[in-house]
XYZ file of C-alpha atoms in Angstrom:
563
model
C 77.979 117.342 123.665
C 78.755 113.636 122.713
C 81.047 112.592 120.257
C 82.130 109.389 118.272
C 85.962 108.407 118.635
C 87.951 106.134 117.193
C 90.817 104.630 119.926
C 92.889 103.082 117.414
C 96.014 100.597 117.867
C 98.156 103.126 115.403
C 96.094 106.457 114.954
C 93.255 107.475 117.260
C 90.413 110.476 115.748
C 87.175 111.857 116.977
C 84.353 112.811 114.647
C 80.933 115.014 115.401
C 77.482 115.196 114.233
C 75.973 118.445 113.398
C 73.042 120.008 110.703
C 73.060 116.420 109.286
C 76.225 115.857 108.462
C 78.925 113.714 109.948
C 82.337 115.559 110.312
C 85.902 114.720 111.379
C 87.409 116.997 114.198
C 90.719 117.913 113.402
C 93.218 117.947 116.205
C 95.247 120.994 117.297
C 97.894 120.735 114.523
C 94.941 120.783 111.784
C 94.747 116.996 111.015
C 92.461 114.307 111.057
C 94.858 111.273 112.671
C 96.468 111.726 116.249
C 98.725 108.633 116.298
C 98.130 106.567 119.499
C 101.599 107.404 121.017
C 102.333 108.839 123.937
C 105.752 110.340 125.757
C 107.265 111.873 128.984
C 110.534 114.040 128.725
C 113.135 114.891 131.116
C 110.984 116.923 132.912
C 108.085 114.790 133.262
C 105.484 116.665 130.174
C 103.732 114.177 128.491
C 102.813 114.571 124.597
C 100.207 112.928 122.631
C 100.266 112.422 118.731
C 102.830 113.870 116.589
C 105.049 115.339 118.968
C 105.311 112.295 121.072
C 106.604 110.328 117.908
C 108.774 112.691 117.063
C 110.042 112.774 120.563
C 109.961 108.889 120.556
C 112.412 108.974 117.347
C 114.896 110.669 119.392
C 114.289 108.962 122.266
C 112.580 105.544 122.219
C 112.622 104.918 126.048
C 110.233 107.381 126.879
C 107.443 106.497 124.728
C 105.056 104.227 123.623
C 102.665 103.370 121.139
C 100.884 99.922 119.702
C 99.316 99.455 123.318
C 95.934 98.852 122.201
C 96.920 95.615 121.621
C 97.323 94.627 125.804
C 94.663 96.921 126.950
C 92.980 95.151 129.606
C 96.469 93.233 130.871
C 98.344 94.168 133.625
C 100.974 95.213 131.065
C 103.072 98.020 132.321
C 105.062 100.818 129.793
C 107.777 102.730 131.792
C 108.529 105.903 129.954
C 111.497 107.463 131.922
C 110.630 107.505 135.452
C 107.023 106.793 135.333
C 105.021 103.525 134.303
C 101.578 103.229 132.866
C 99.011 100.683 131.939
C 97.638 100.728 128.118
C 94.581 101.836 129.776
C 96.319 104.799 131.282
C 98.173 105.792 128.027
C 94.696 105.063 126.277
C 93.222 107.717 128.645
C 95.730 110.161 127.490
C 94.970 109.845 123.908
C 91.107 110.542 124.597
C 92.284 113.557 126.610
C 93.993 114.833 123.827
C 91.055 114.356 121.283
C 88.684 115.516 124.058
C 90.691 118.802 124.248
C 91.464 119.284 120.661
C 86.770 118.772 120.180
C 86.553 121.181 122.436
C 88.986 123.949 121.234
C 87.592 123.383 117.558
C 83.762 123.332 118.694
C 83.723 125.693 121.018
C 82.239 124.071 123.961
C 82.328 121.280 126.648
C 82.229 117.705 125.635
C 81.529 115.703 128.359
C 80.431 112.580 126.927
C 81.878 109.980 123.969
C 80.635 106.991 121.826
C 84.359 105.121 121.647
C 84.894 102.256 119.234
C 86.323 98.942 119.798
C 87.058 95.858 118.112
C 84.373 93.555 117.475
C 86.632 90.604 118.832
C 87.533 92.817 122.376
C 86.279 90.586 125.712
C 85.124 91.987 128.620
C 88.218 93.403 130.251
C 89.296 94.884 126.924
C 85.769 96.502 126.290
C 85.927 97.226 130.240
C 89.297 99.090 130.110
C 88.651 101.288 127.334
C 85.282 102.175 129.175
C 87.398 102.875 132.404
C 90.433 104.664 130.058
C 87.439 107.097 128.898
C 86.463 108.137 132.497
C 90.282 108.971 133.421
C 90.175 111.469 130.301
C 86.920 112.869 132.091
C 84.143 111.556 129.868
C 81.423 109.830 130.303
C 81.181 106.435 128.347
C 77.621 104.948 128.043
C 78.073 103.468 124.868
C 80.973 100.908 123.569
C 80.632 99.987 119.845
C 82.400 97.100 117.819
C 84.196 99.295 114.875
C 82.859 96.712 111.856
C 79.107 98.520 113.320
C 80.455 101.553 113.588
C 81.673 101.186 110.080
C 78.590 99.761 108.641
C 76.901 102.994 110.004
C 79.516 105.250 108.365
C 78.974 103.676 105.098
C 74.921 104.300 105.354
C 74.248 100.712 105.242
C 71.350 100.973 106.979
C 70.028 103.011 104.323
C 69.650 100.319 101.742
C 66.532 98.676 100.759
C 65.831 95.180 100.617
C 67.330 92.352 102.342
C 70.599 92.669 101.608
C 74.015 90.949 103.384
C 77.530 92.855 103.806
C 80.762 91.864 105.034
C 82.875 94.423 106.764
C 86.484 93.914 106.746
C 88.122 95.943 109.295
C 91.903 95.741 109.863
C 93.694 98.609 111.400
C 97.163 98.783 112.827
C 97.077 96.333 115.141
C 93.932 94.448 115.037
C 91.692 92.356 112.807
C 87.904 92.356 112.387
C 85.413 90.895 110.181
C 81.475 91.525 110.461
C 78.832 89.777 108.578
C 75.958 91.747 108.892
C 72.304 91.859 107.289
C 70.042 94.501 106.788
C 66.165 94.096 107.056
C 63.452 96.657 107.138
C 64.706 99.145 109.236
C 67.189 96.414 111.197
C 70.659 95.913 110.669
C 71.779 92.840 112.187
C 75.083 91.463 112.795
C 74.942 88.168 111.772
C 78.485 86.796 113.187
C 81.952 88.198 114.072
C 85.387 86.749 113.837
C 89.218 88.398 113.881
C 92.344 88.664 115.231
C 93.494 91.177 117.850
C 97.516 90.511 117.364
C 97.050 91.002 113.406
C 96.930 93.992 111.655
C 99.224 96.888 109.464
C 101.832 96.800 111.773
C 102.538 92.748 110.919
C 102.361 93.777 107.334
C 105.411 96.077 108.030
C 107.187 93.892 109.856
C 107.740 91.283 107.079
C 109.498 94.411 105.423
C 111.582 95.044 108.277
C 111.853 90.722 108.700
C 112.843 90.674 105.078
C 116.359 93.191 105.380
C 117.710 91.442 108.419
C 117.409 88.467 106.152
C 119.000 89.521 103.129
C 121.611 91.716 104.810
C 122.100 89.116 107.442
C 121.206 91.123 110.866
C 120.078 89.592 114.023
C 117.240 91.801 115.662
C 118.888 91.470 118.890
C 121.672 92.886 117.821
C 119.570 96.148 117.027
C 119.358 99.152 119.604
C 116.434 100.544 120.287
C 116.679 103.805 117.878
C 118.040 101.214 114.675
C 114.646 99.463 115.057
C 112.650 102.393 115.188
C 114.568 103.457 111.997
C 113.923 100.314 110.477
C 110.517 100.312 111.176
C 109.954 103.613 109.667
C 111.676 102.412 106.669
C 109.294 99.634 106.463
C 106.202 101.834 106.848
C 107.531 103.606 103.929
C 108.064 101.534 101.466
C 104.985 99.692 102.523
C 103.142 102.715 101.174
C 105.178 102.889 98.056
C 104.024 99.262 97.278
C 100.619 101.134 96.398
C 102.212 103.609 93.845
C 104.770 101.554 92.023
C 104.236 97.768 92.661
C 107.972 97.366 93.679
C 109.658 99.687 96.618
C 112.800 100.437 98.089
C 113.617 99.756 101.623
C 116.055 102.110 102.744
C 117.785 101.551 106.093
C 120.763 103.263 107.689
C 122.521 101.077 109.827
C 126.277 101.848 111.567
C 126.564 104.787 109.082
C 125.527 102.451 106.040
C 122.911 102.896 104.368
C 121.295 99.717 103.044
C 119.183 98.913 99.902
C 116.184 95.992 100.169
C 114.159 95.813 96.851
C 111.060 94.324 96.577
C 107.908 94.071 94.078
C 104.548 93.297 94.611
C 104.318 89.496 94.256
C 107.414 88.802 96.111
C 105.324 90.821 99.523
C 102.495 89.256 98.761
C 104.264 85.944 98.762
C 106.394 86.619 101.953
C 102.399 88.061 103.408
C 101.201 84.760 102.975
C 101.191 83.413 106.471
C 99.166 86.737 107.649
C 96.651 86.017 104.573
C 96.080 82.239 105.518
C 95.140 84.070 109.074
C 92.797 86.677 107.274
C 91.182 83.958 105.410
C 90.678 81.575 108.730
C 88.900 84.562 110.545
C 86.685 85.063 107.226
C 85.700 81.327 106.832
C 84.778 81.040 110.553
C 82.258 84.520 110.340
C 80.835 82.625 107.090
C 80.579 79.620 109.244
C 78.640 81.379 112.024
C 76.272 83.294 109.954
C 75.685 80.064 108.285
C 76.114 81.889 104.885
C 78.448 80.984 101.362
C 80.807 83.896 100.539
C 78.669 83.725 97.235
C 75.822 85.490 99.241
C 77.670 88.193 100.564
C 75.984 91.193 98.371
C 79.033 94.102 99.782
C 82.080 93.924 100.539
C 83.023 97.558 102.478
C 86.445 98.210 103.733
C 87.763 99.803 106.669
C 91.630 100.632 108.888
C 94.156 102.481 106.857
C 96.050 98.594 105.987
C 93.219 97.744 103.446
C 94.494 100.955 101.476
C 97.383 98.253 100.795
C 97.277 97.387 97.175
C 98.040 93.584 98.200
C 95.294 93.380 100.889
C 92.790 94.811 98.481
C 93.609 92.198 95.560
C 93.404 89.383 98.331
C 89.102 90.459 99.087
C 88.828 90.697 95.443
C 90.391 87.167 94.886
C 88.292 85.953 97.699
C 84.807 87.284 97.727
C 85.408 87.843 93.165
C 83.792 91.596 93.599
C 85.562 94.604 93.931
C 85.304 95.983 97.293
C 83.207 99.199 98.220
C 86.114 102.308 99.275
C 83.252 104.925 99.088
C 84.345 105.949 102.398
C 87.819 106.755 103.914
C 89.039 103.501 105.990
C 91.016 105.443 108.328
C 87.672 107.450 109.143
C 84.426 105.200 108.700
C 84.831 104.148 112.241
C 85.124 107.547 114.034
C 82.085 108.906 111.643
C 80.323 105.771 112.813
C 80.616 106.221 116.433
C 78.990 109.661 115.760
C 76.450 109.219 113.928
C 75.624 106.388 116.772
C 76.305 109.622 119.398
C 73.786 111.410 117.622
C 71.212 108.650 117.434
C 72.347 108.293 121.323
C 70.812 111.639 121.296
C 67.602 110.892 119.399
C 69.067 113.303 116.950
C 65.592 114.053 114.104
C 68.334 113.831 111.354
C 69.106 110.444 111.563
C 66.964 107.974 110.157
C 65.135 105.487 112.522
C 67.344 102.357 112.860
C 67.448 99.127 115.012
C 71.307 98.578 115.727
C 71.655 94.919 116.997
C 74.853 93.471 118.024
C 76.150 90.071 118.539
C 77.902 88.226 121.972
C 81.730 87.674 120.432
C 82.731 85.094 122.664
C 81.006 81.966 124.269
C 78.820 83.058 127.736
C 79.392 79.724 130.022
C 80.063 78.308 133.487
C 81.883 75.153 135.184
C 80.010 71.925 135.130
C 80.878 68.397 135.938
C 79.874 65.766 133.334
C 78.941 61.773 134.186
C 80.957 58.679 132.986
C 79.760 55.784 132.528
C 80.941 54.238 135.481
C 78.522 56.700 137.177
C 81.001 59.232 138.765
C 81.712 62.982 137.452
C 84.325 64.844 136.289
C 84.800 68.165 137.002
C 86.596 71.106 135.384
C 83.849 71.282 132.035
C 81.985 73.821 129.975
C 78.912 74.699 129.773
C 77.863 77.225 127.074
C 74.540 79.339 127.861
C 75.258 82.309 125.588
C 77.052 80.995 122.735
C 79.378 83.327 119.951
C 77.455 85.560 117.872
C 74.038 85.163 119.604
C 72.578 88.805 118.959
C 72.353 90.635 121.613
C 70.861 91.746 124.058
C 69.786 87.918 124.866
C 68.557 85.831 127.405
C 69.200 82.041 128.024
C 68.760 80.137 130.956
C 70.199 76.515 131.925
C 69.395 74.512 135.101
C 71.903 72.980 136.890
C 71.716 70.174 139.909
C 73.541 69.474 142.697
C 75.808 66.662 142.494
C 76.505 65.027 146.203
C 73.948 64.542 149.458
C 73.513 67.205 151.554
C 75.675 69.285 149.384
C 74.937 73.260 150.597
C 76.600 75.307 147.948
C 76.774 75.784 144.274
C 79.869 77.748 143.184
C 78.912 79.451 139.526
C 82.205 80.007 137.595
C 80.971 83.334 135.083
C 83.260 81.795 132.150
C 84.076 83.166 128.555
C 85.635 81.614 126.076
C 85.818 79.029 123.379
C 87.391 75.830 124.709
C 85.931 72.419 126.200
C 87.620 72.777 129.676
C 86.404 75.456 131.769
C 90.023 76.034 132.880
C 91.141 77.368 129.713
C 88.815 80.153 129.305
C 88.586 83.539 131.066
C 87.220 83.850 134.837
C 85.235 86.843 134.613
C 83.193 86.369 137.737
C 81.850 83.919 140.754
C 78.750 83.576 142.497
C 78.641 81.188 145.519
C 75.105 79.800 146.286
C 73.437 78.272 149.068
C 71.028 75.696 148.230
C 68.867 73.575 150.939
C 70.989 69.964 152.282
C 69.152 67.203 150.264
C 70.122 63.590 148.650
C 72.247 64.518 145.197
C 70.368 65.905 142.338
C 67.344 66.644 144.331
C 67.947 70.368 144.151
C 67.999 72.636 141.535
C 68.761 75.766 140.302
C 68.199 78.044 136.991
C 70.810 79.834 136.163
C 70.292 82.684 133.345
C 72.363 84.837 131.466
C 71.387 88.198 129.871
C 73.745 90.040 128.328
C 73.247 93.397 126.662
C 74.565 95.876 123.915
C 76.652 97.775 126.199
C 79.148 94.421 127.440
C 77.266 94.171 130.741
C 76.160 90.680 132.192
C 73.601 90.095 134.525
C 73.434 86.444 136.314
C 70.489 85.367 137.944
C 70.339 81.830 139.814
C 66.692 80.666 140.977
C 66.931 78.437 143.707
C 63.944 75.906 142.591
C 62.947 74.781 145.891
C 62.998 77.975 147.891
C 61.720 80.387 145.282
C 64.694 82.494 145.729
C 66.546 84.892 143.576
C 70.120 86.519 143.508
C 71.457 88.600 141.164
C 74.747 89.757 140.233
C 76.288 92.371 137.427
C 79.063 90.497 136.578
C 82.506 93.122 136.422
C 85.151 90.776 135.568
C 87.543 89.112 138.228
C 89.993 92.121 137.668
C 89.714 95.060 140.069
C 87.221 97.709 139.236
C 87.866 101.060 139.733
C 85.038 103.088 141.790
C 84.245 106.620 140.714
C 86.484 107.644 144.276
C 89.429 105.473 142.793
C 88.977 106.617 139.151
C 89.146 110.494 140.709
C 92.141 109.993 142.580
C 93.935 108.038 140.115
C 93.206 110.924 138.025
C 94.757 113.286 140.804
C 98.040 111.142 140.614
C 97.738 112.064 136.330
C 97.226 115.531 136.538
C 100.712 116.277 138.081
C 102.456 115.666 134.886
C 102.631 118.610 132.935
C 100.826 118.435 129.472
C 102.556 120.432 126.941
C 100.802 123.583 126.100
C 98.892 123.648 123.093
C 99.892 126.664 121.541
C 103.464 125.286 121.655
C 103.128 121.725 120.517
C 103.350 122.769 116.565
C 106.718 124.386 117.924
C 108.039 121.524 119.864
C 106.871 119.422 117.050
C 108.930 121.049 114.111
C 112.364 121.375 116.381
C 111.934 117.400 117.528
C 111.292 116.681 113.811
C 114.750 118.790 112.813
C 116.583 117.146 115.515
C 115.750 113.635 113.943
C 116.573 114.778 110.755
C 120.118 116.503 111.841
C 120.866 112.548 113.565
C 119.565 110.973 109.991
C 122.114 113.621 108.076
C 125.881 113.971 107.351
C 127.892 116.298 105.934
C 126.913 119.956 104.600
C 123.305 118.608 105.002
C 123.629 118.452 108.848
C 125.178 122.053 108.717
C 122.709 123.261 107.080
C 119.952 121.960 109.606
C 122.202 123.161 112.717
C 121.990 126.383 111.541
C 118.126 126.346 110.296
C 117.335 125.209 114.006
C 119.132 127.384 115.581
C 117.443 130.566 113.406
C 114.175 128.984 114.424
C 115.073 128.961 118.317
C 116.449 132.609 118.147
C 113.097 133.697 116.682
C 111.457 131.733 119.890
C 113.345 133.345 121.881
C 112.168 136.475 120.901
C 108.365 135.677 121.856
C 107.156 137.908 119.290
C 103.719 135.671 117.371
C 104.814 137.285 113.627
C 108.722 136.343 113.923
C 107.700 132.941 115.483
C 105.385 131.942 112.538
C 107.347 133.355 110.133
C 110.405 131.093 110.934
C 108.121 128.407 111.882
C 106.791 128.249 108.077
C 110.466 129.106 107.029
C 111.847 125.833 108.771
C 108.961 123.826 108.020
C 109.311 124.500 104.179
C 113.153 123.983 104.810
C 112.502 120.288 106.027
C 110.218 119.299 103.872
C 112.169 120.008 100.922
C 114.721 118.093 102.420
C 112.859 115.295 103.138
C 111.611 115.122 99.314
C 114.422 115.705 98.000
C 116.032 112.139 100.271
């Protein structure tokens, strides 16, 4: 079976298509949002989701989250004696929501439809391809979340021409789609966004705003007062929404401190991340050559555009309220299945021509003449060029530059910039052309790049006739399907915590916090409440376990309301 996920920078889900309707797979603790954390204990068991932020609350040096946002770098997370890549912890996530498809469907999933953002390059789209294969499924398909989004929302079941803007910003990164929708084709039009801007900067001017006012260096934080302040942030970001003013409550050196803040004073500190949001905007609008006045939709998606604030900024900008027909935090997961299911020529899905757009400039290394008749190296050439819909085709032909020269070194180059240098390498081709007097030979050089992020370079030598060819993989190390099974060899040592004990492990890492957040009577009271609840363990019978599971759980919420 194939299903759509959603890999996202704070919460990752999966989502399935069945009977004609579009459903989110919950994951083994009943809900819809795994965050995308991951952590290793003492005794090397990894956890994924809820447990491993618990775990991470307790103990931040063994776990991670927010990696999204360097997958593709040679970044490395050490979490207690072991290190991984964001493409390695990414690959734990999907094994989690692979697992959790399987226990709730009933059967083998073998293949997935995974999201990513519309702005992701080559390695990025590359390593989340790669992270899908260590969690053992097959990835065919990559698609941009604003089109995954679109899909969710059934925009390609309007009629008419009609133009839509998709404004996606999750946790971590920042995405906005133009897109049109003709006949039975939805087009993207242009893409634009930001993949270091998202929720998570939203919070942080919250967290930026107590050091200020109660005159704290960061630095002088350790690592469990920042993960305290940040989860005071995150909640009174979320109050922002229900009251227009919120309190931000952080305990620091057994003080507890008071930040309060209303609406227009966040929005005003926000303003630096809005000027960003609006940059990204103009240049889509720029692209697709369109006013914002022609922009017939506005549809939302990522759980930060449930922020009050963000939504009065689109209605400001575009002056129309935004569609929220859909949940943010799920369009793109639903999107990515129904795209599984059309993957699957599924009869329930209406007929629809998908087409995608090239995010960043396709080029190579050229040298360009002065006027004193010599060349200067180290320039770019465009062939492909931003938001070119794809797949596409374009071909430039290039000369040789000195006599008897015998090679042509193509430079596969993406990127934005003038000089070649300052865009990414993502592959060479060295070709040998026939000696000759300069600019005598030729060669064609064409690009075709596809919906799945592949690129093909072919080079026609004009005098010879002849033709090489090249899938371009990126300058970074590939893995080969014998590397990518032994890697996963080296992953399977660590022992994943069972599943039928992870709501368990959950509730005792949660009481644990809570006891180190607690003073007095309060902490008493939670020593001995834990301590009931490990007896019961202990004991192994199922109907003592849940009832002092529920027991506890009923215990800690009331506490926590009650805070």
């Amino acid at each position: 079976m194939i299903i759509g996920i959603d890999l996202g920078t704070t919460n990752s889900l999966a989502a399935y298509f069945k009977d004609g309707e579009t459903k989110i797979i919950p994951n083994r603790l009943g809900k819809h949002l795994t965050p995308s954390i991951v952590s290793v204990d003492e005794e090397g068991k990894v956890s994924v989701g809820e447990t491993a932020k618990e775990y991470g609350y307790l103990h931040p040096l063994n776990a991670a989250g927010v990696f999204k946002r360097t997958m593709g770098t040679d970044k490395k997370y050490r979490l207690g004696d072991y290190e991984y890549t964001s493409k390695e912890l990414s690959a734990f996530v999907l094994r989690a929501l692979k697992e959790d498809a399987e226990s709730f469907l009933g059967e083998k999933v073998t293949e997935a439809v995974i999201s990513v953002p519309a702005y992701f390059d080559e390695k990025r789209r590359k390593a989340t391809r790669q992270a899908g294969e260590l969690a053992g499924l097959k990835v065919d398909r990559i698609i941009s979340e604003p089109t995954a989004a679109a899909i969710a929302y059934g925009l390609y079941e309007k009629h008419g021409n009609t133009k839509f803007l998709v404004f996606d910003l999750g946790g971590g990164t920042f995405d906005v789609s133009v897109l049109e929708l003709f006949e039975n084709i939805l087009e993207v039009r242009a893409v634009a966004g930001d993949n270091f801007l998202g929720g998570e900067d939203f919070t942080r001017i919250l967290e930026d705003a107590v050091l200020e006012e109660k005159e704290i260096d960061r630095d002088s934080l350790s690592e469990k007062d920042l993960i305290r302040l940040r989860k005071a942030a995150e909640e009174a970001k979320l109050a922002f929404s229900d009251k227009g003013e919120a309190d931000i409550v952080f305990k620091y050196k057994e003080e507890e401190l008071t930040c309060h803040m209303d609406t227009k004073e966040y929005e005003s500190r926000c303003f630096d991340l809005f000027e960003k949001i609006k940059k990204s905007v103009q240049r889509s609008m720029s692209d697709a050559h369109l006013k914002l006045s022609d922009i017939d939709e506005v549809v939302l998606v990522g759980g930060a555009t449930k922020l009050s604030i963000v939504k009065n900024f689109i209605a400001k900008l575009f002056k129309k309220f935004p569609n929220t027909t859909v949940n943010p935090d799920e369009a793109v997961a639903l999107g990515a299945a129904i795209q599984a299911a059309m993957k699957e020529r599924n009869k329930s899905i209406k007929e629809v021509i998908l087409t995608d757009v090239c995010s960043f400039t396709l080029g190579t290394e050229v040298s360009v003449e002065r006027g004193n008749g010599s060349f200067e190296s180290g320039h770019y050439l465009p062939i492909i060029e931003r938001n070119t819909i794809i797949p596409a085709s374009r071909t430039e032909r290039l000369y040789t530059l000195h006599d008897n020269q015998e090679h042509i070194v193509i430079k596969v180059l993406q990127g934005e910039s003038r000089f070649a240098g300052n865009n990414l390498l993502v592959g060479i081709m060295e070709i040998k052309v026939p000696k000759n007097k300069a600019g005598e030979e030729a060669i064609d050089v064409t690009y075709t790049y596809d919906i799945n992020s592949l690129l093909e370079v072919t080079v026609k030598i004009i005098s010879t006739g002849e033709i090489r060819k090249q899938i371009i993989k990126g300058n970074e190390n590939d893995m080969t399907p014998e590397q990518i099974e032994e890697r996963m060899q080296e992953l399977s040592y660590l022992k994943v915590h069972p599943r039928d004990q992870e709501e368990n492990r959950l509730l005792l890492l949660k009481g644990e916090r809570l006891y180190e957040e607690s003073t007095g009577r309060v902490r008493d009271a939670i020593d001995v409440w834990l301590r009931e609840f490990e007896e019961a363990l202990n004991d192994r019978s199922r109907q003592n376990i849940d009832a002092a599971r529920n027991l506890l759980k009923s215990r800690l919420k009331q506490l926590e309301e009650e805070w």
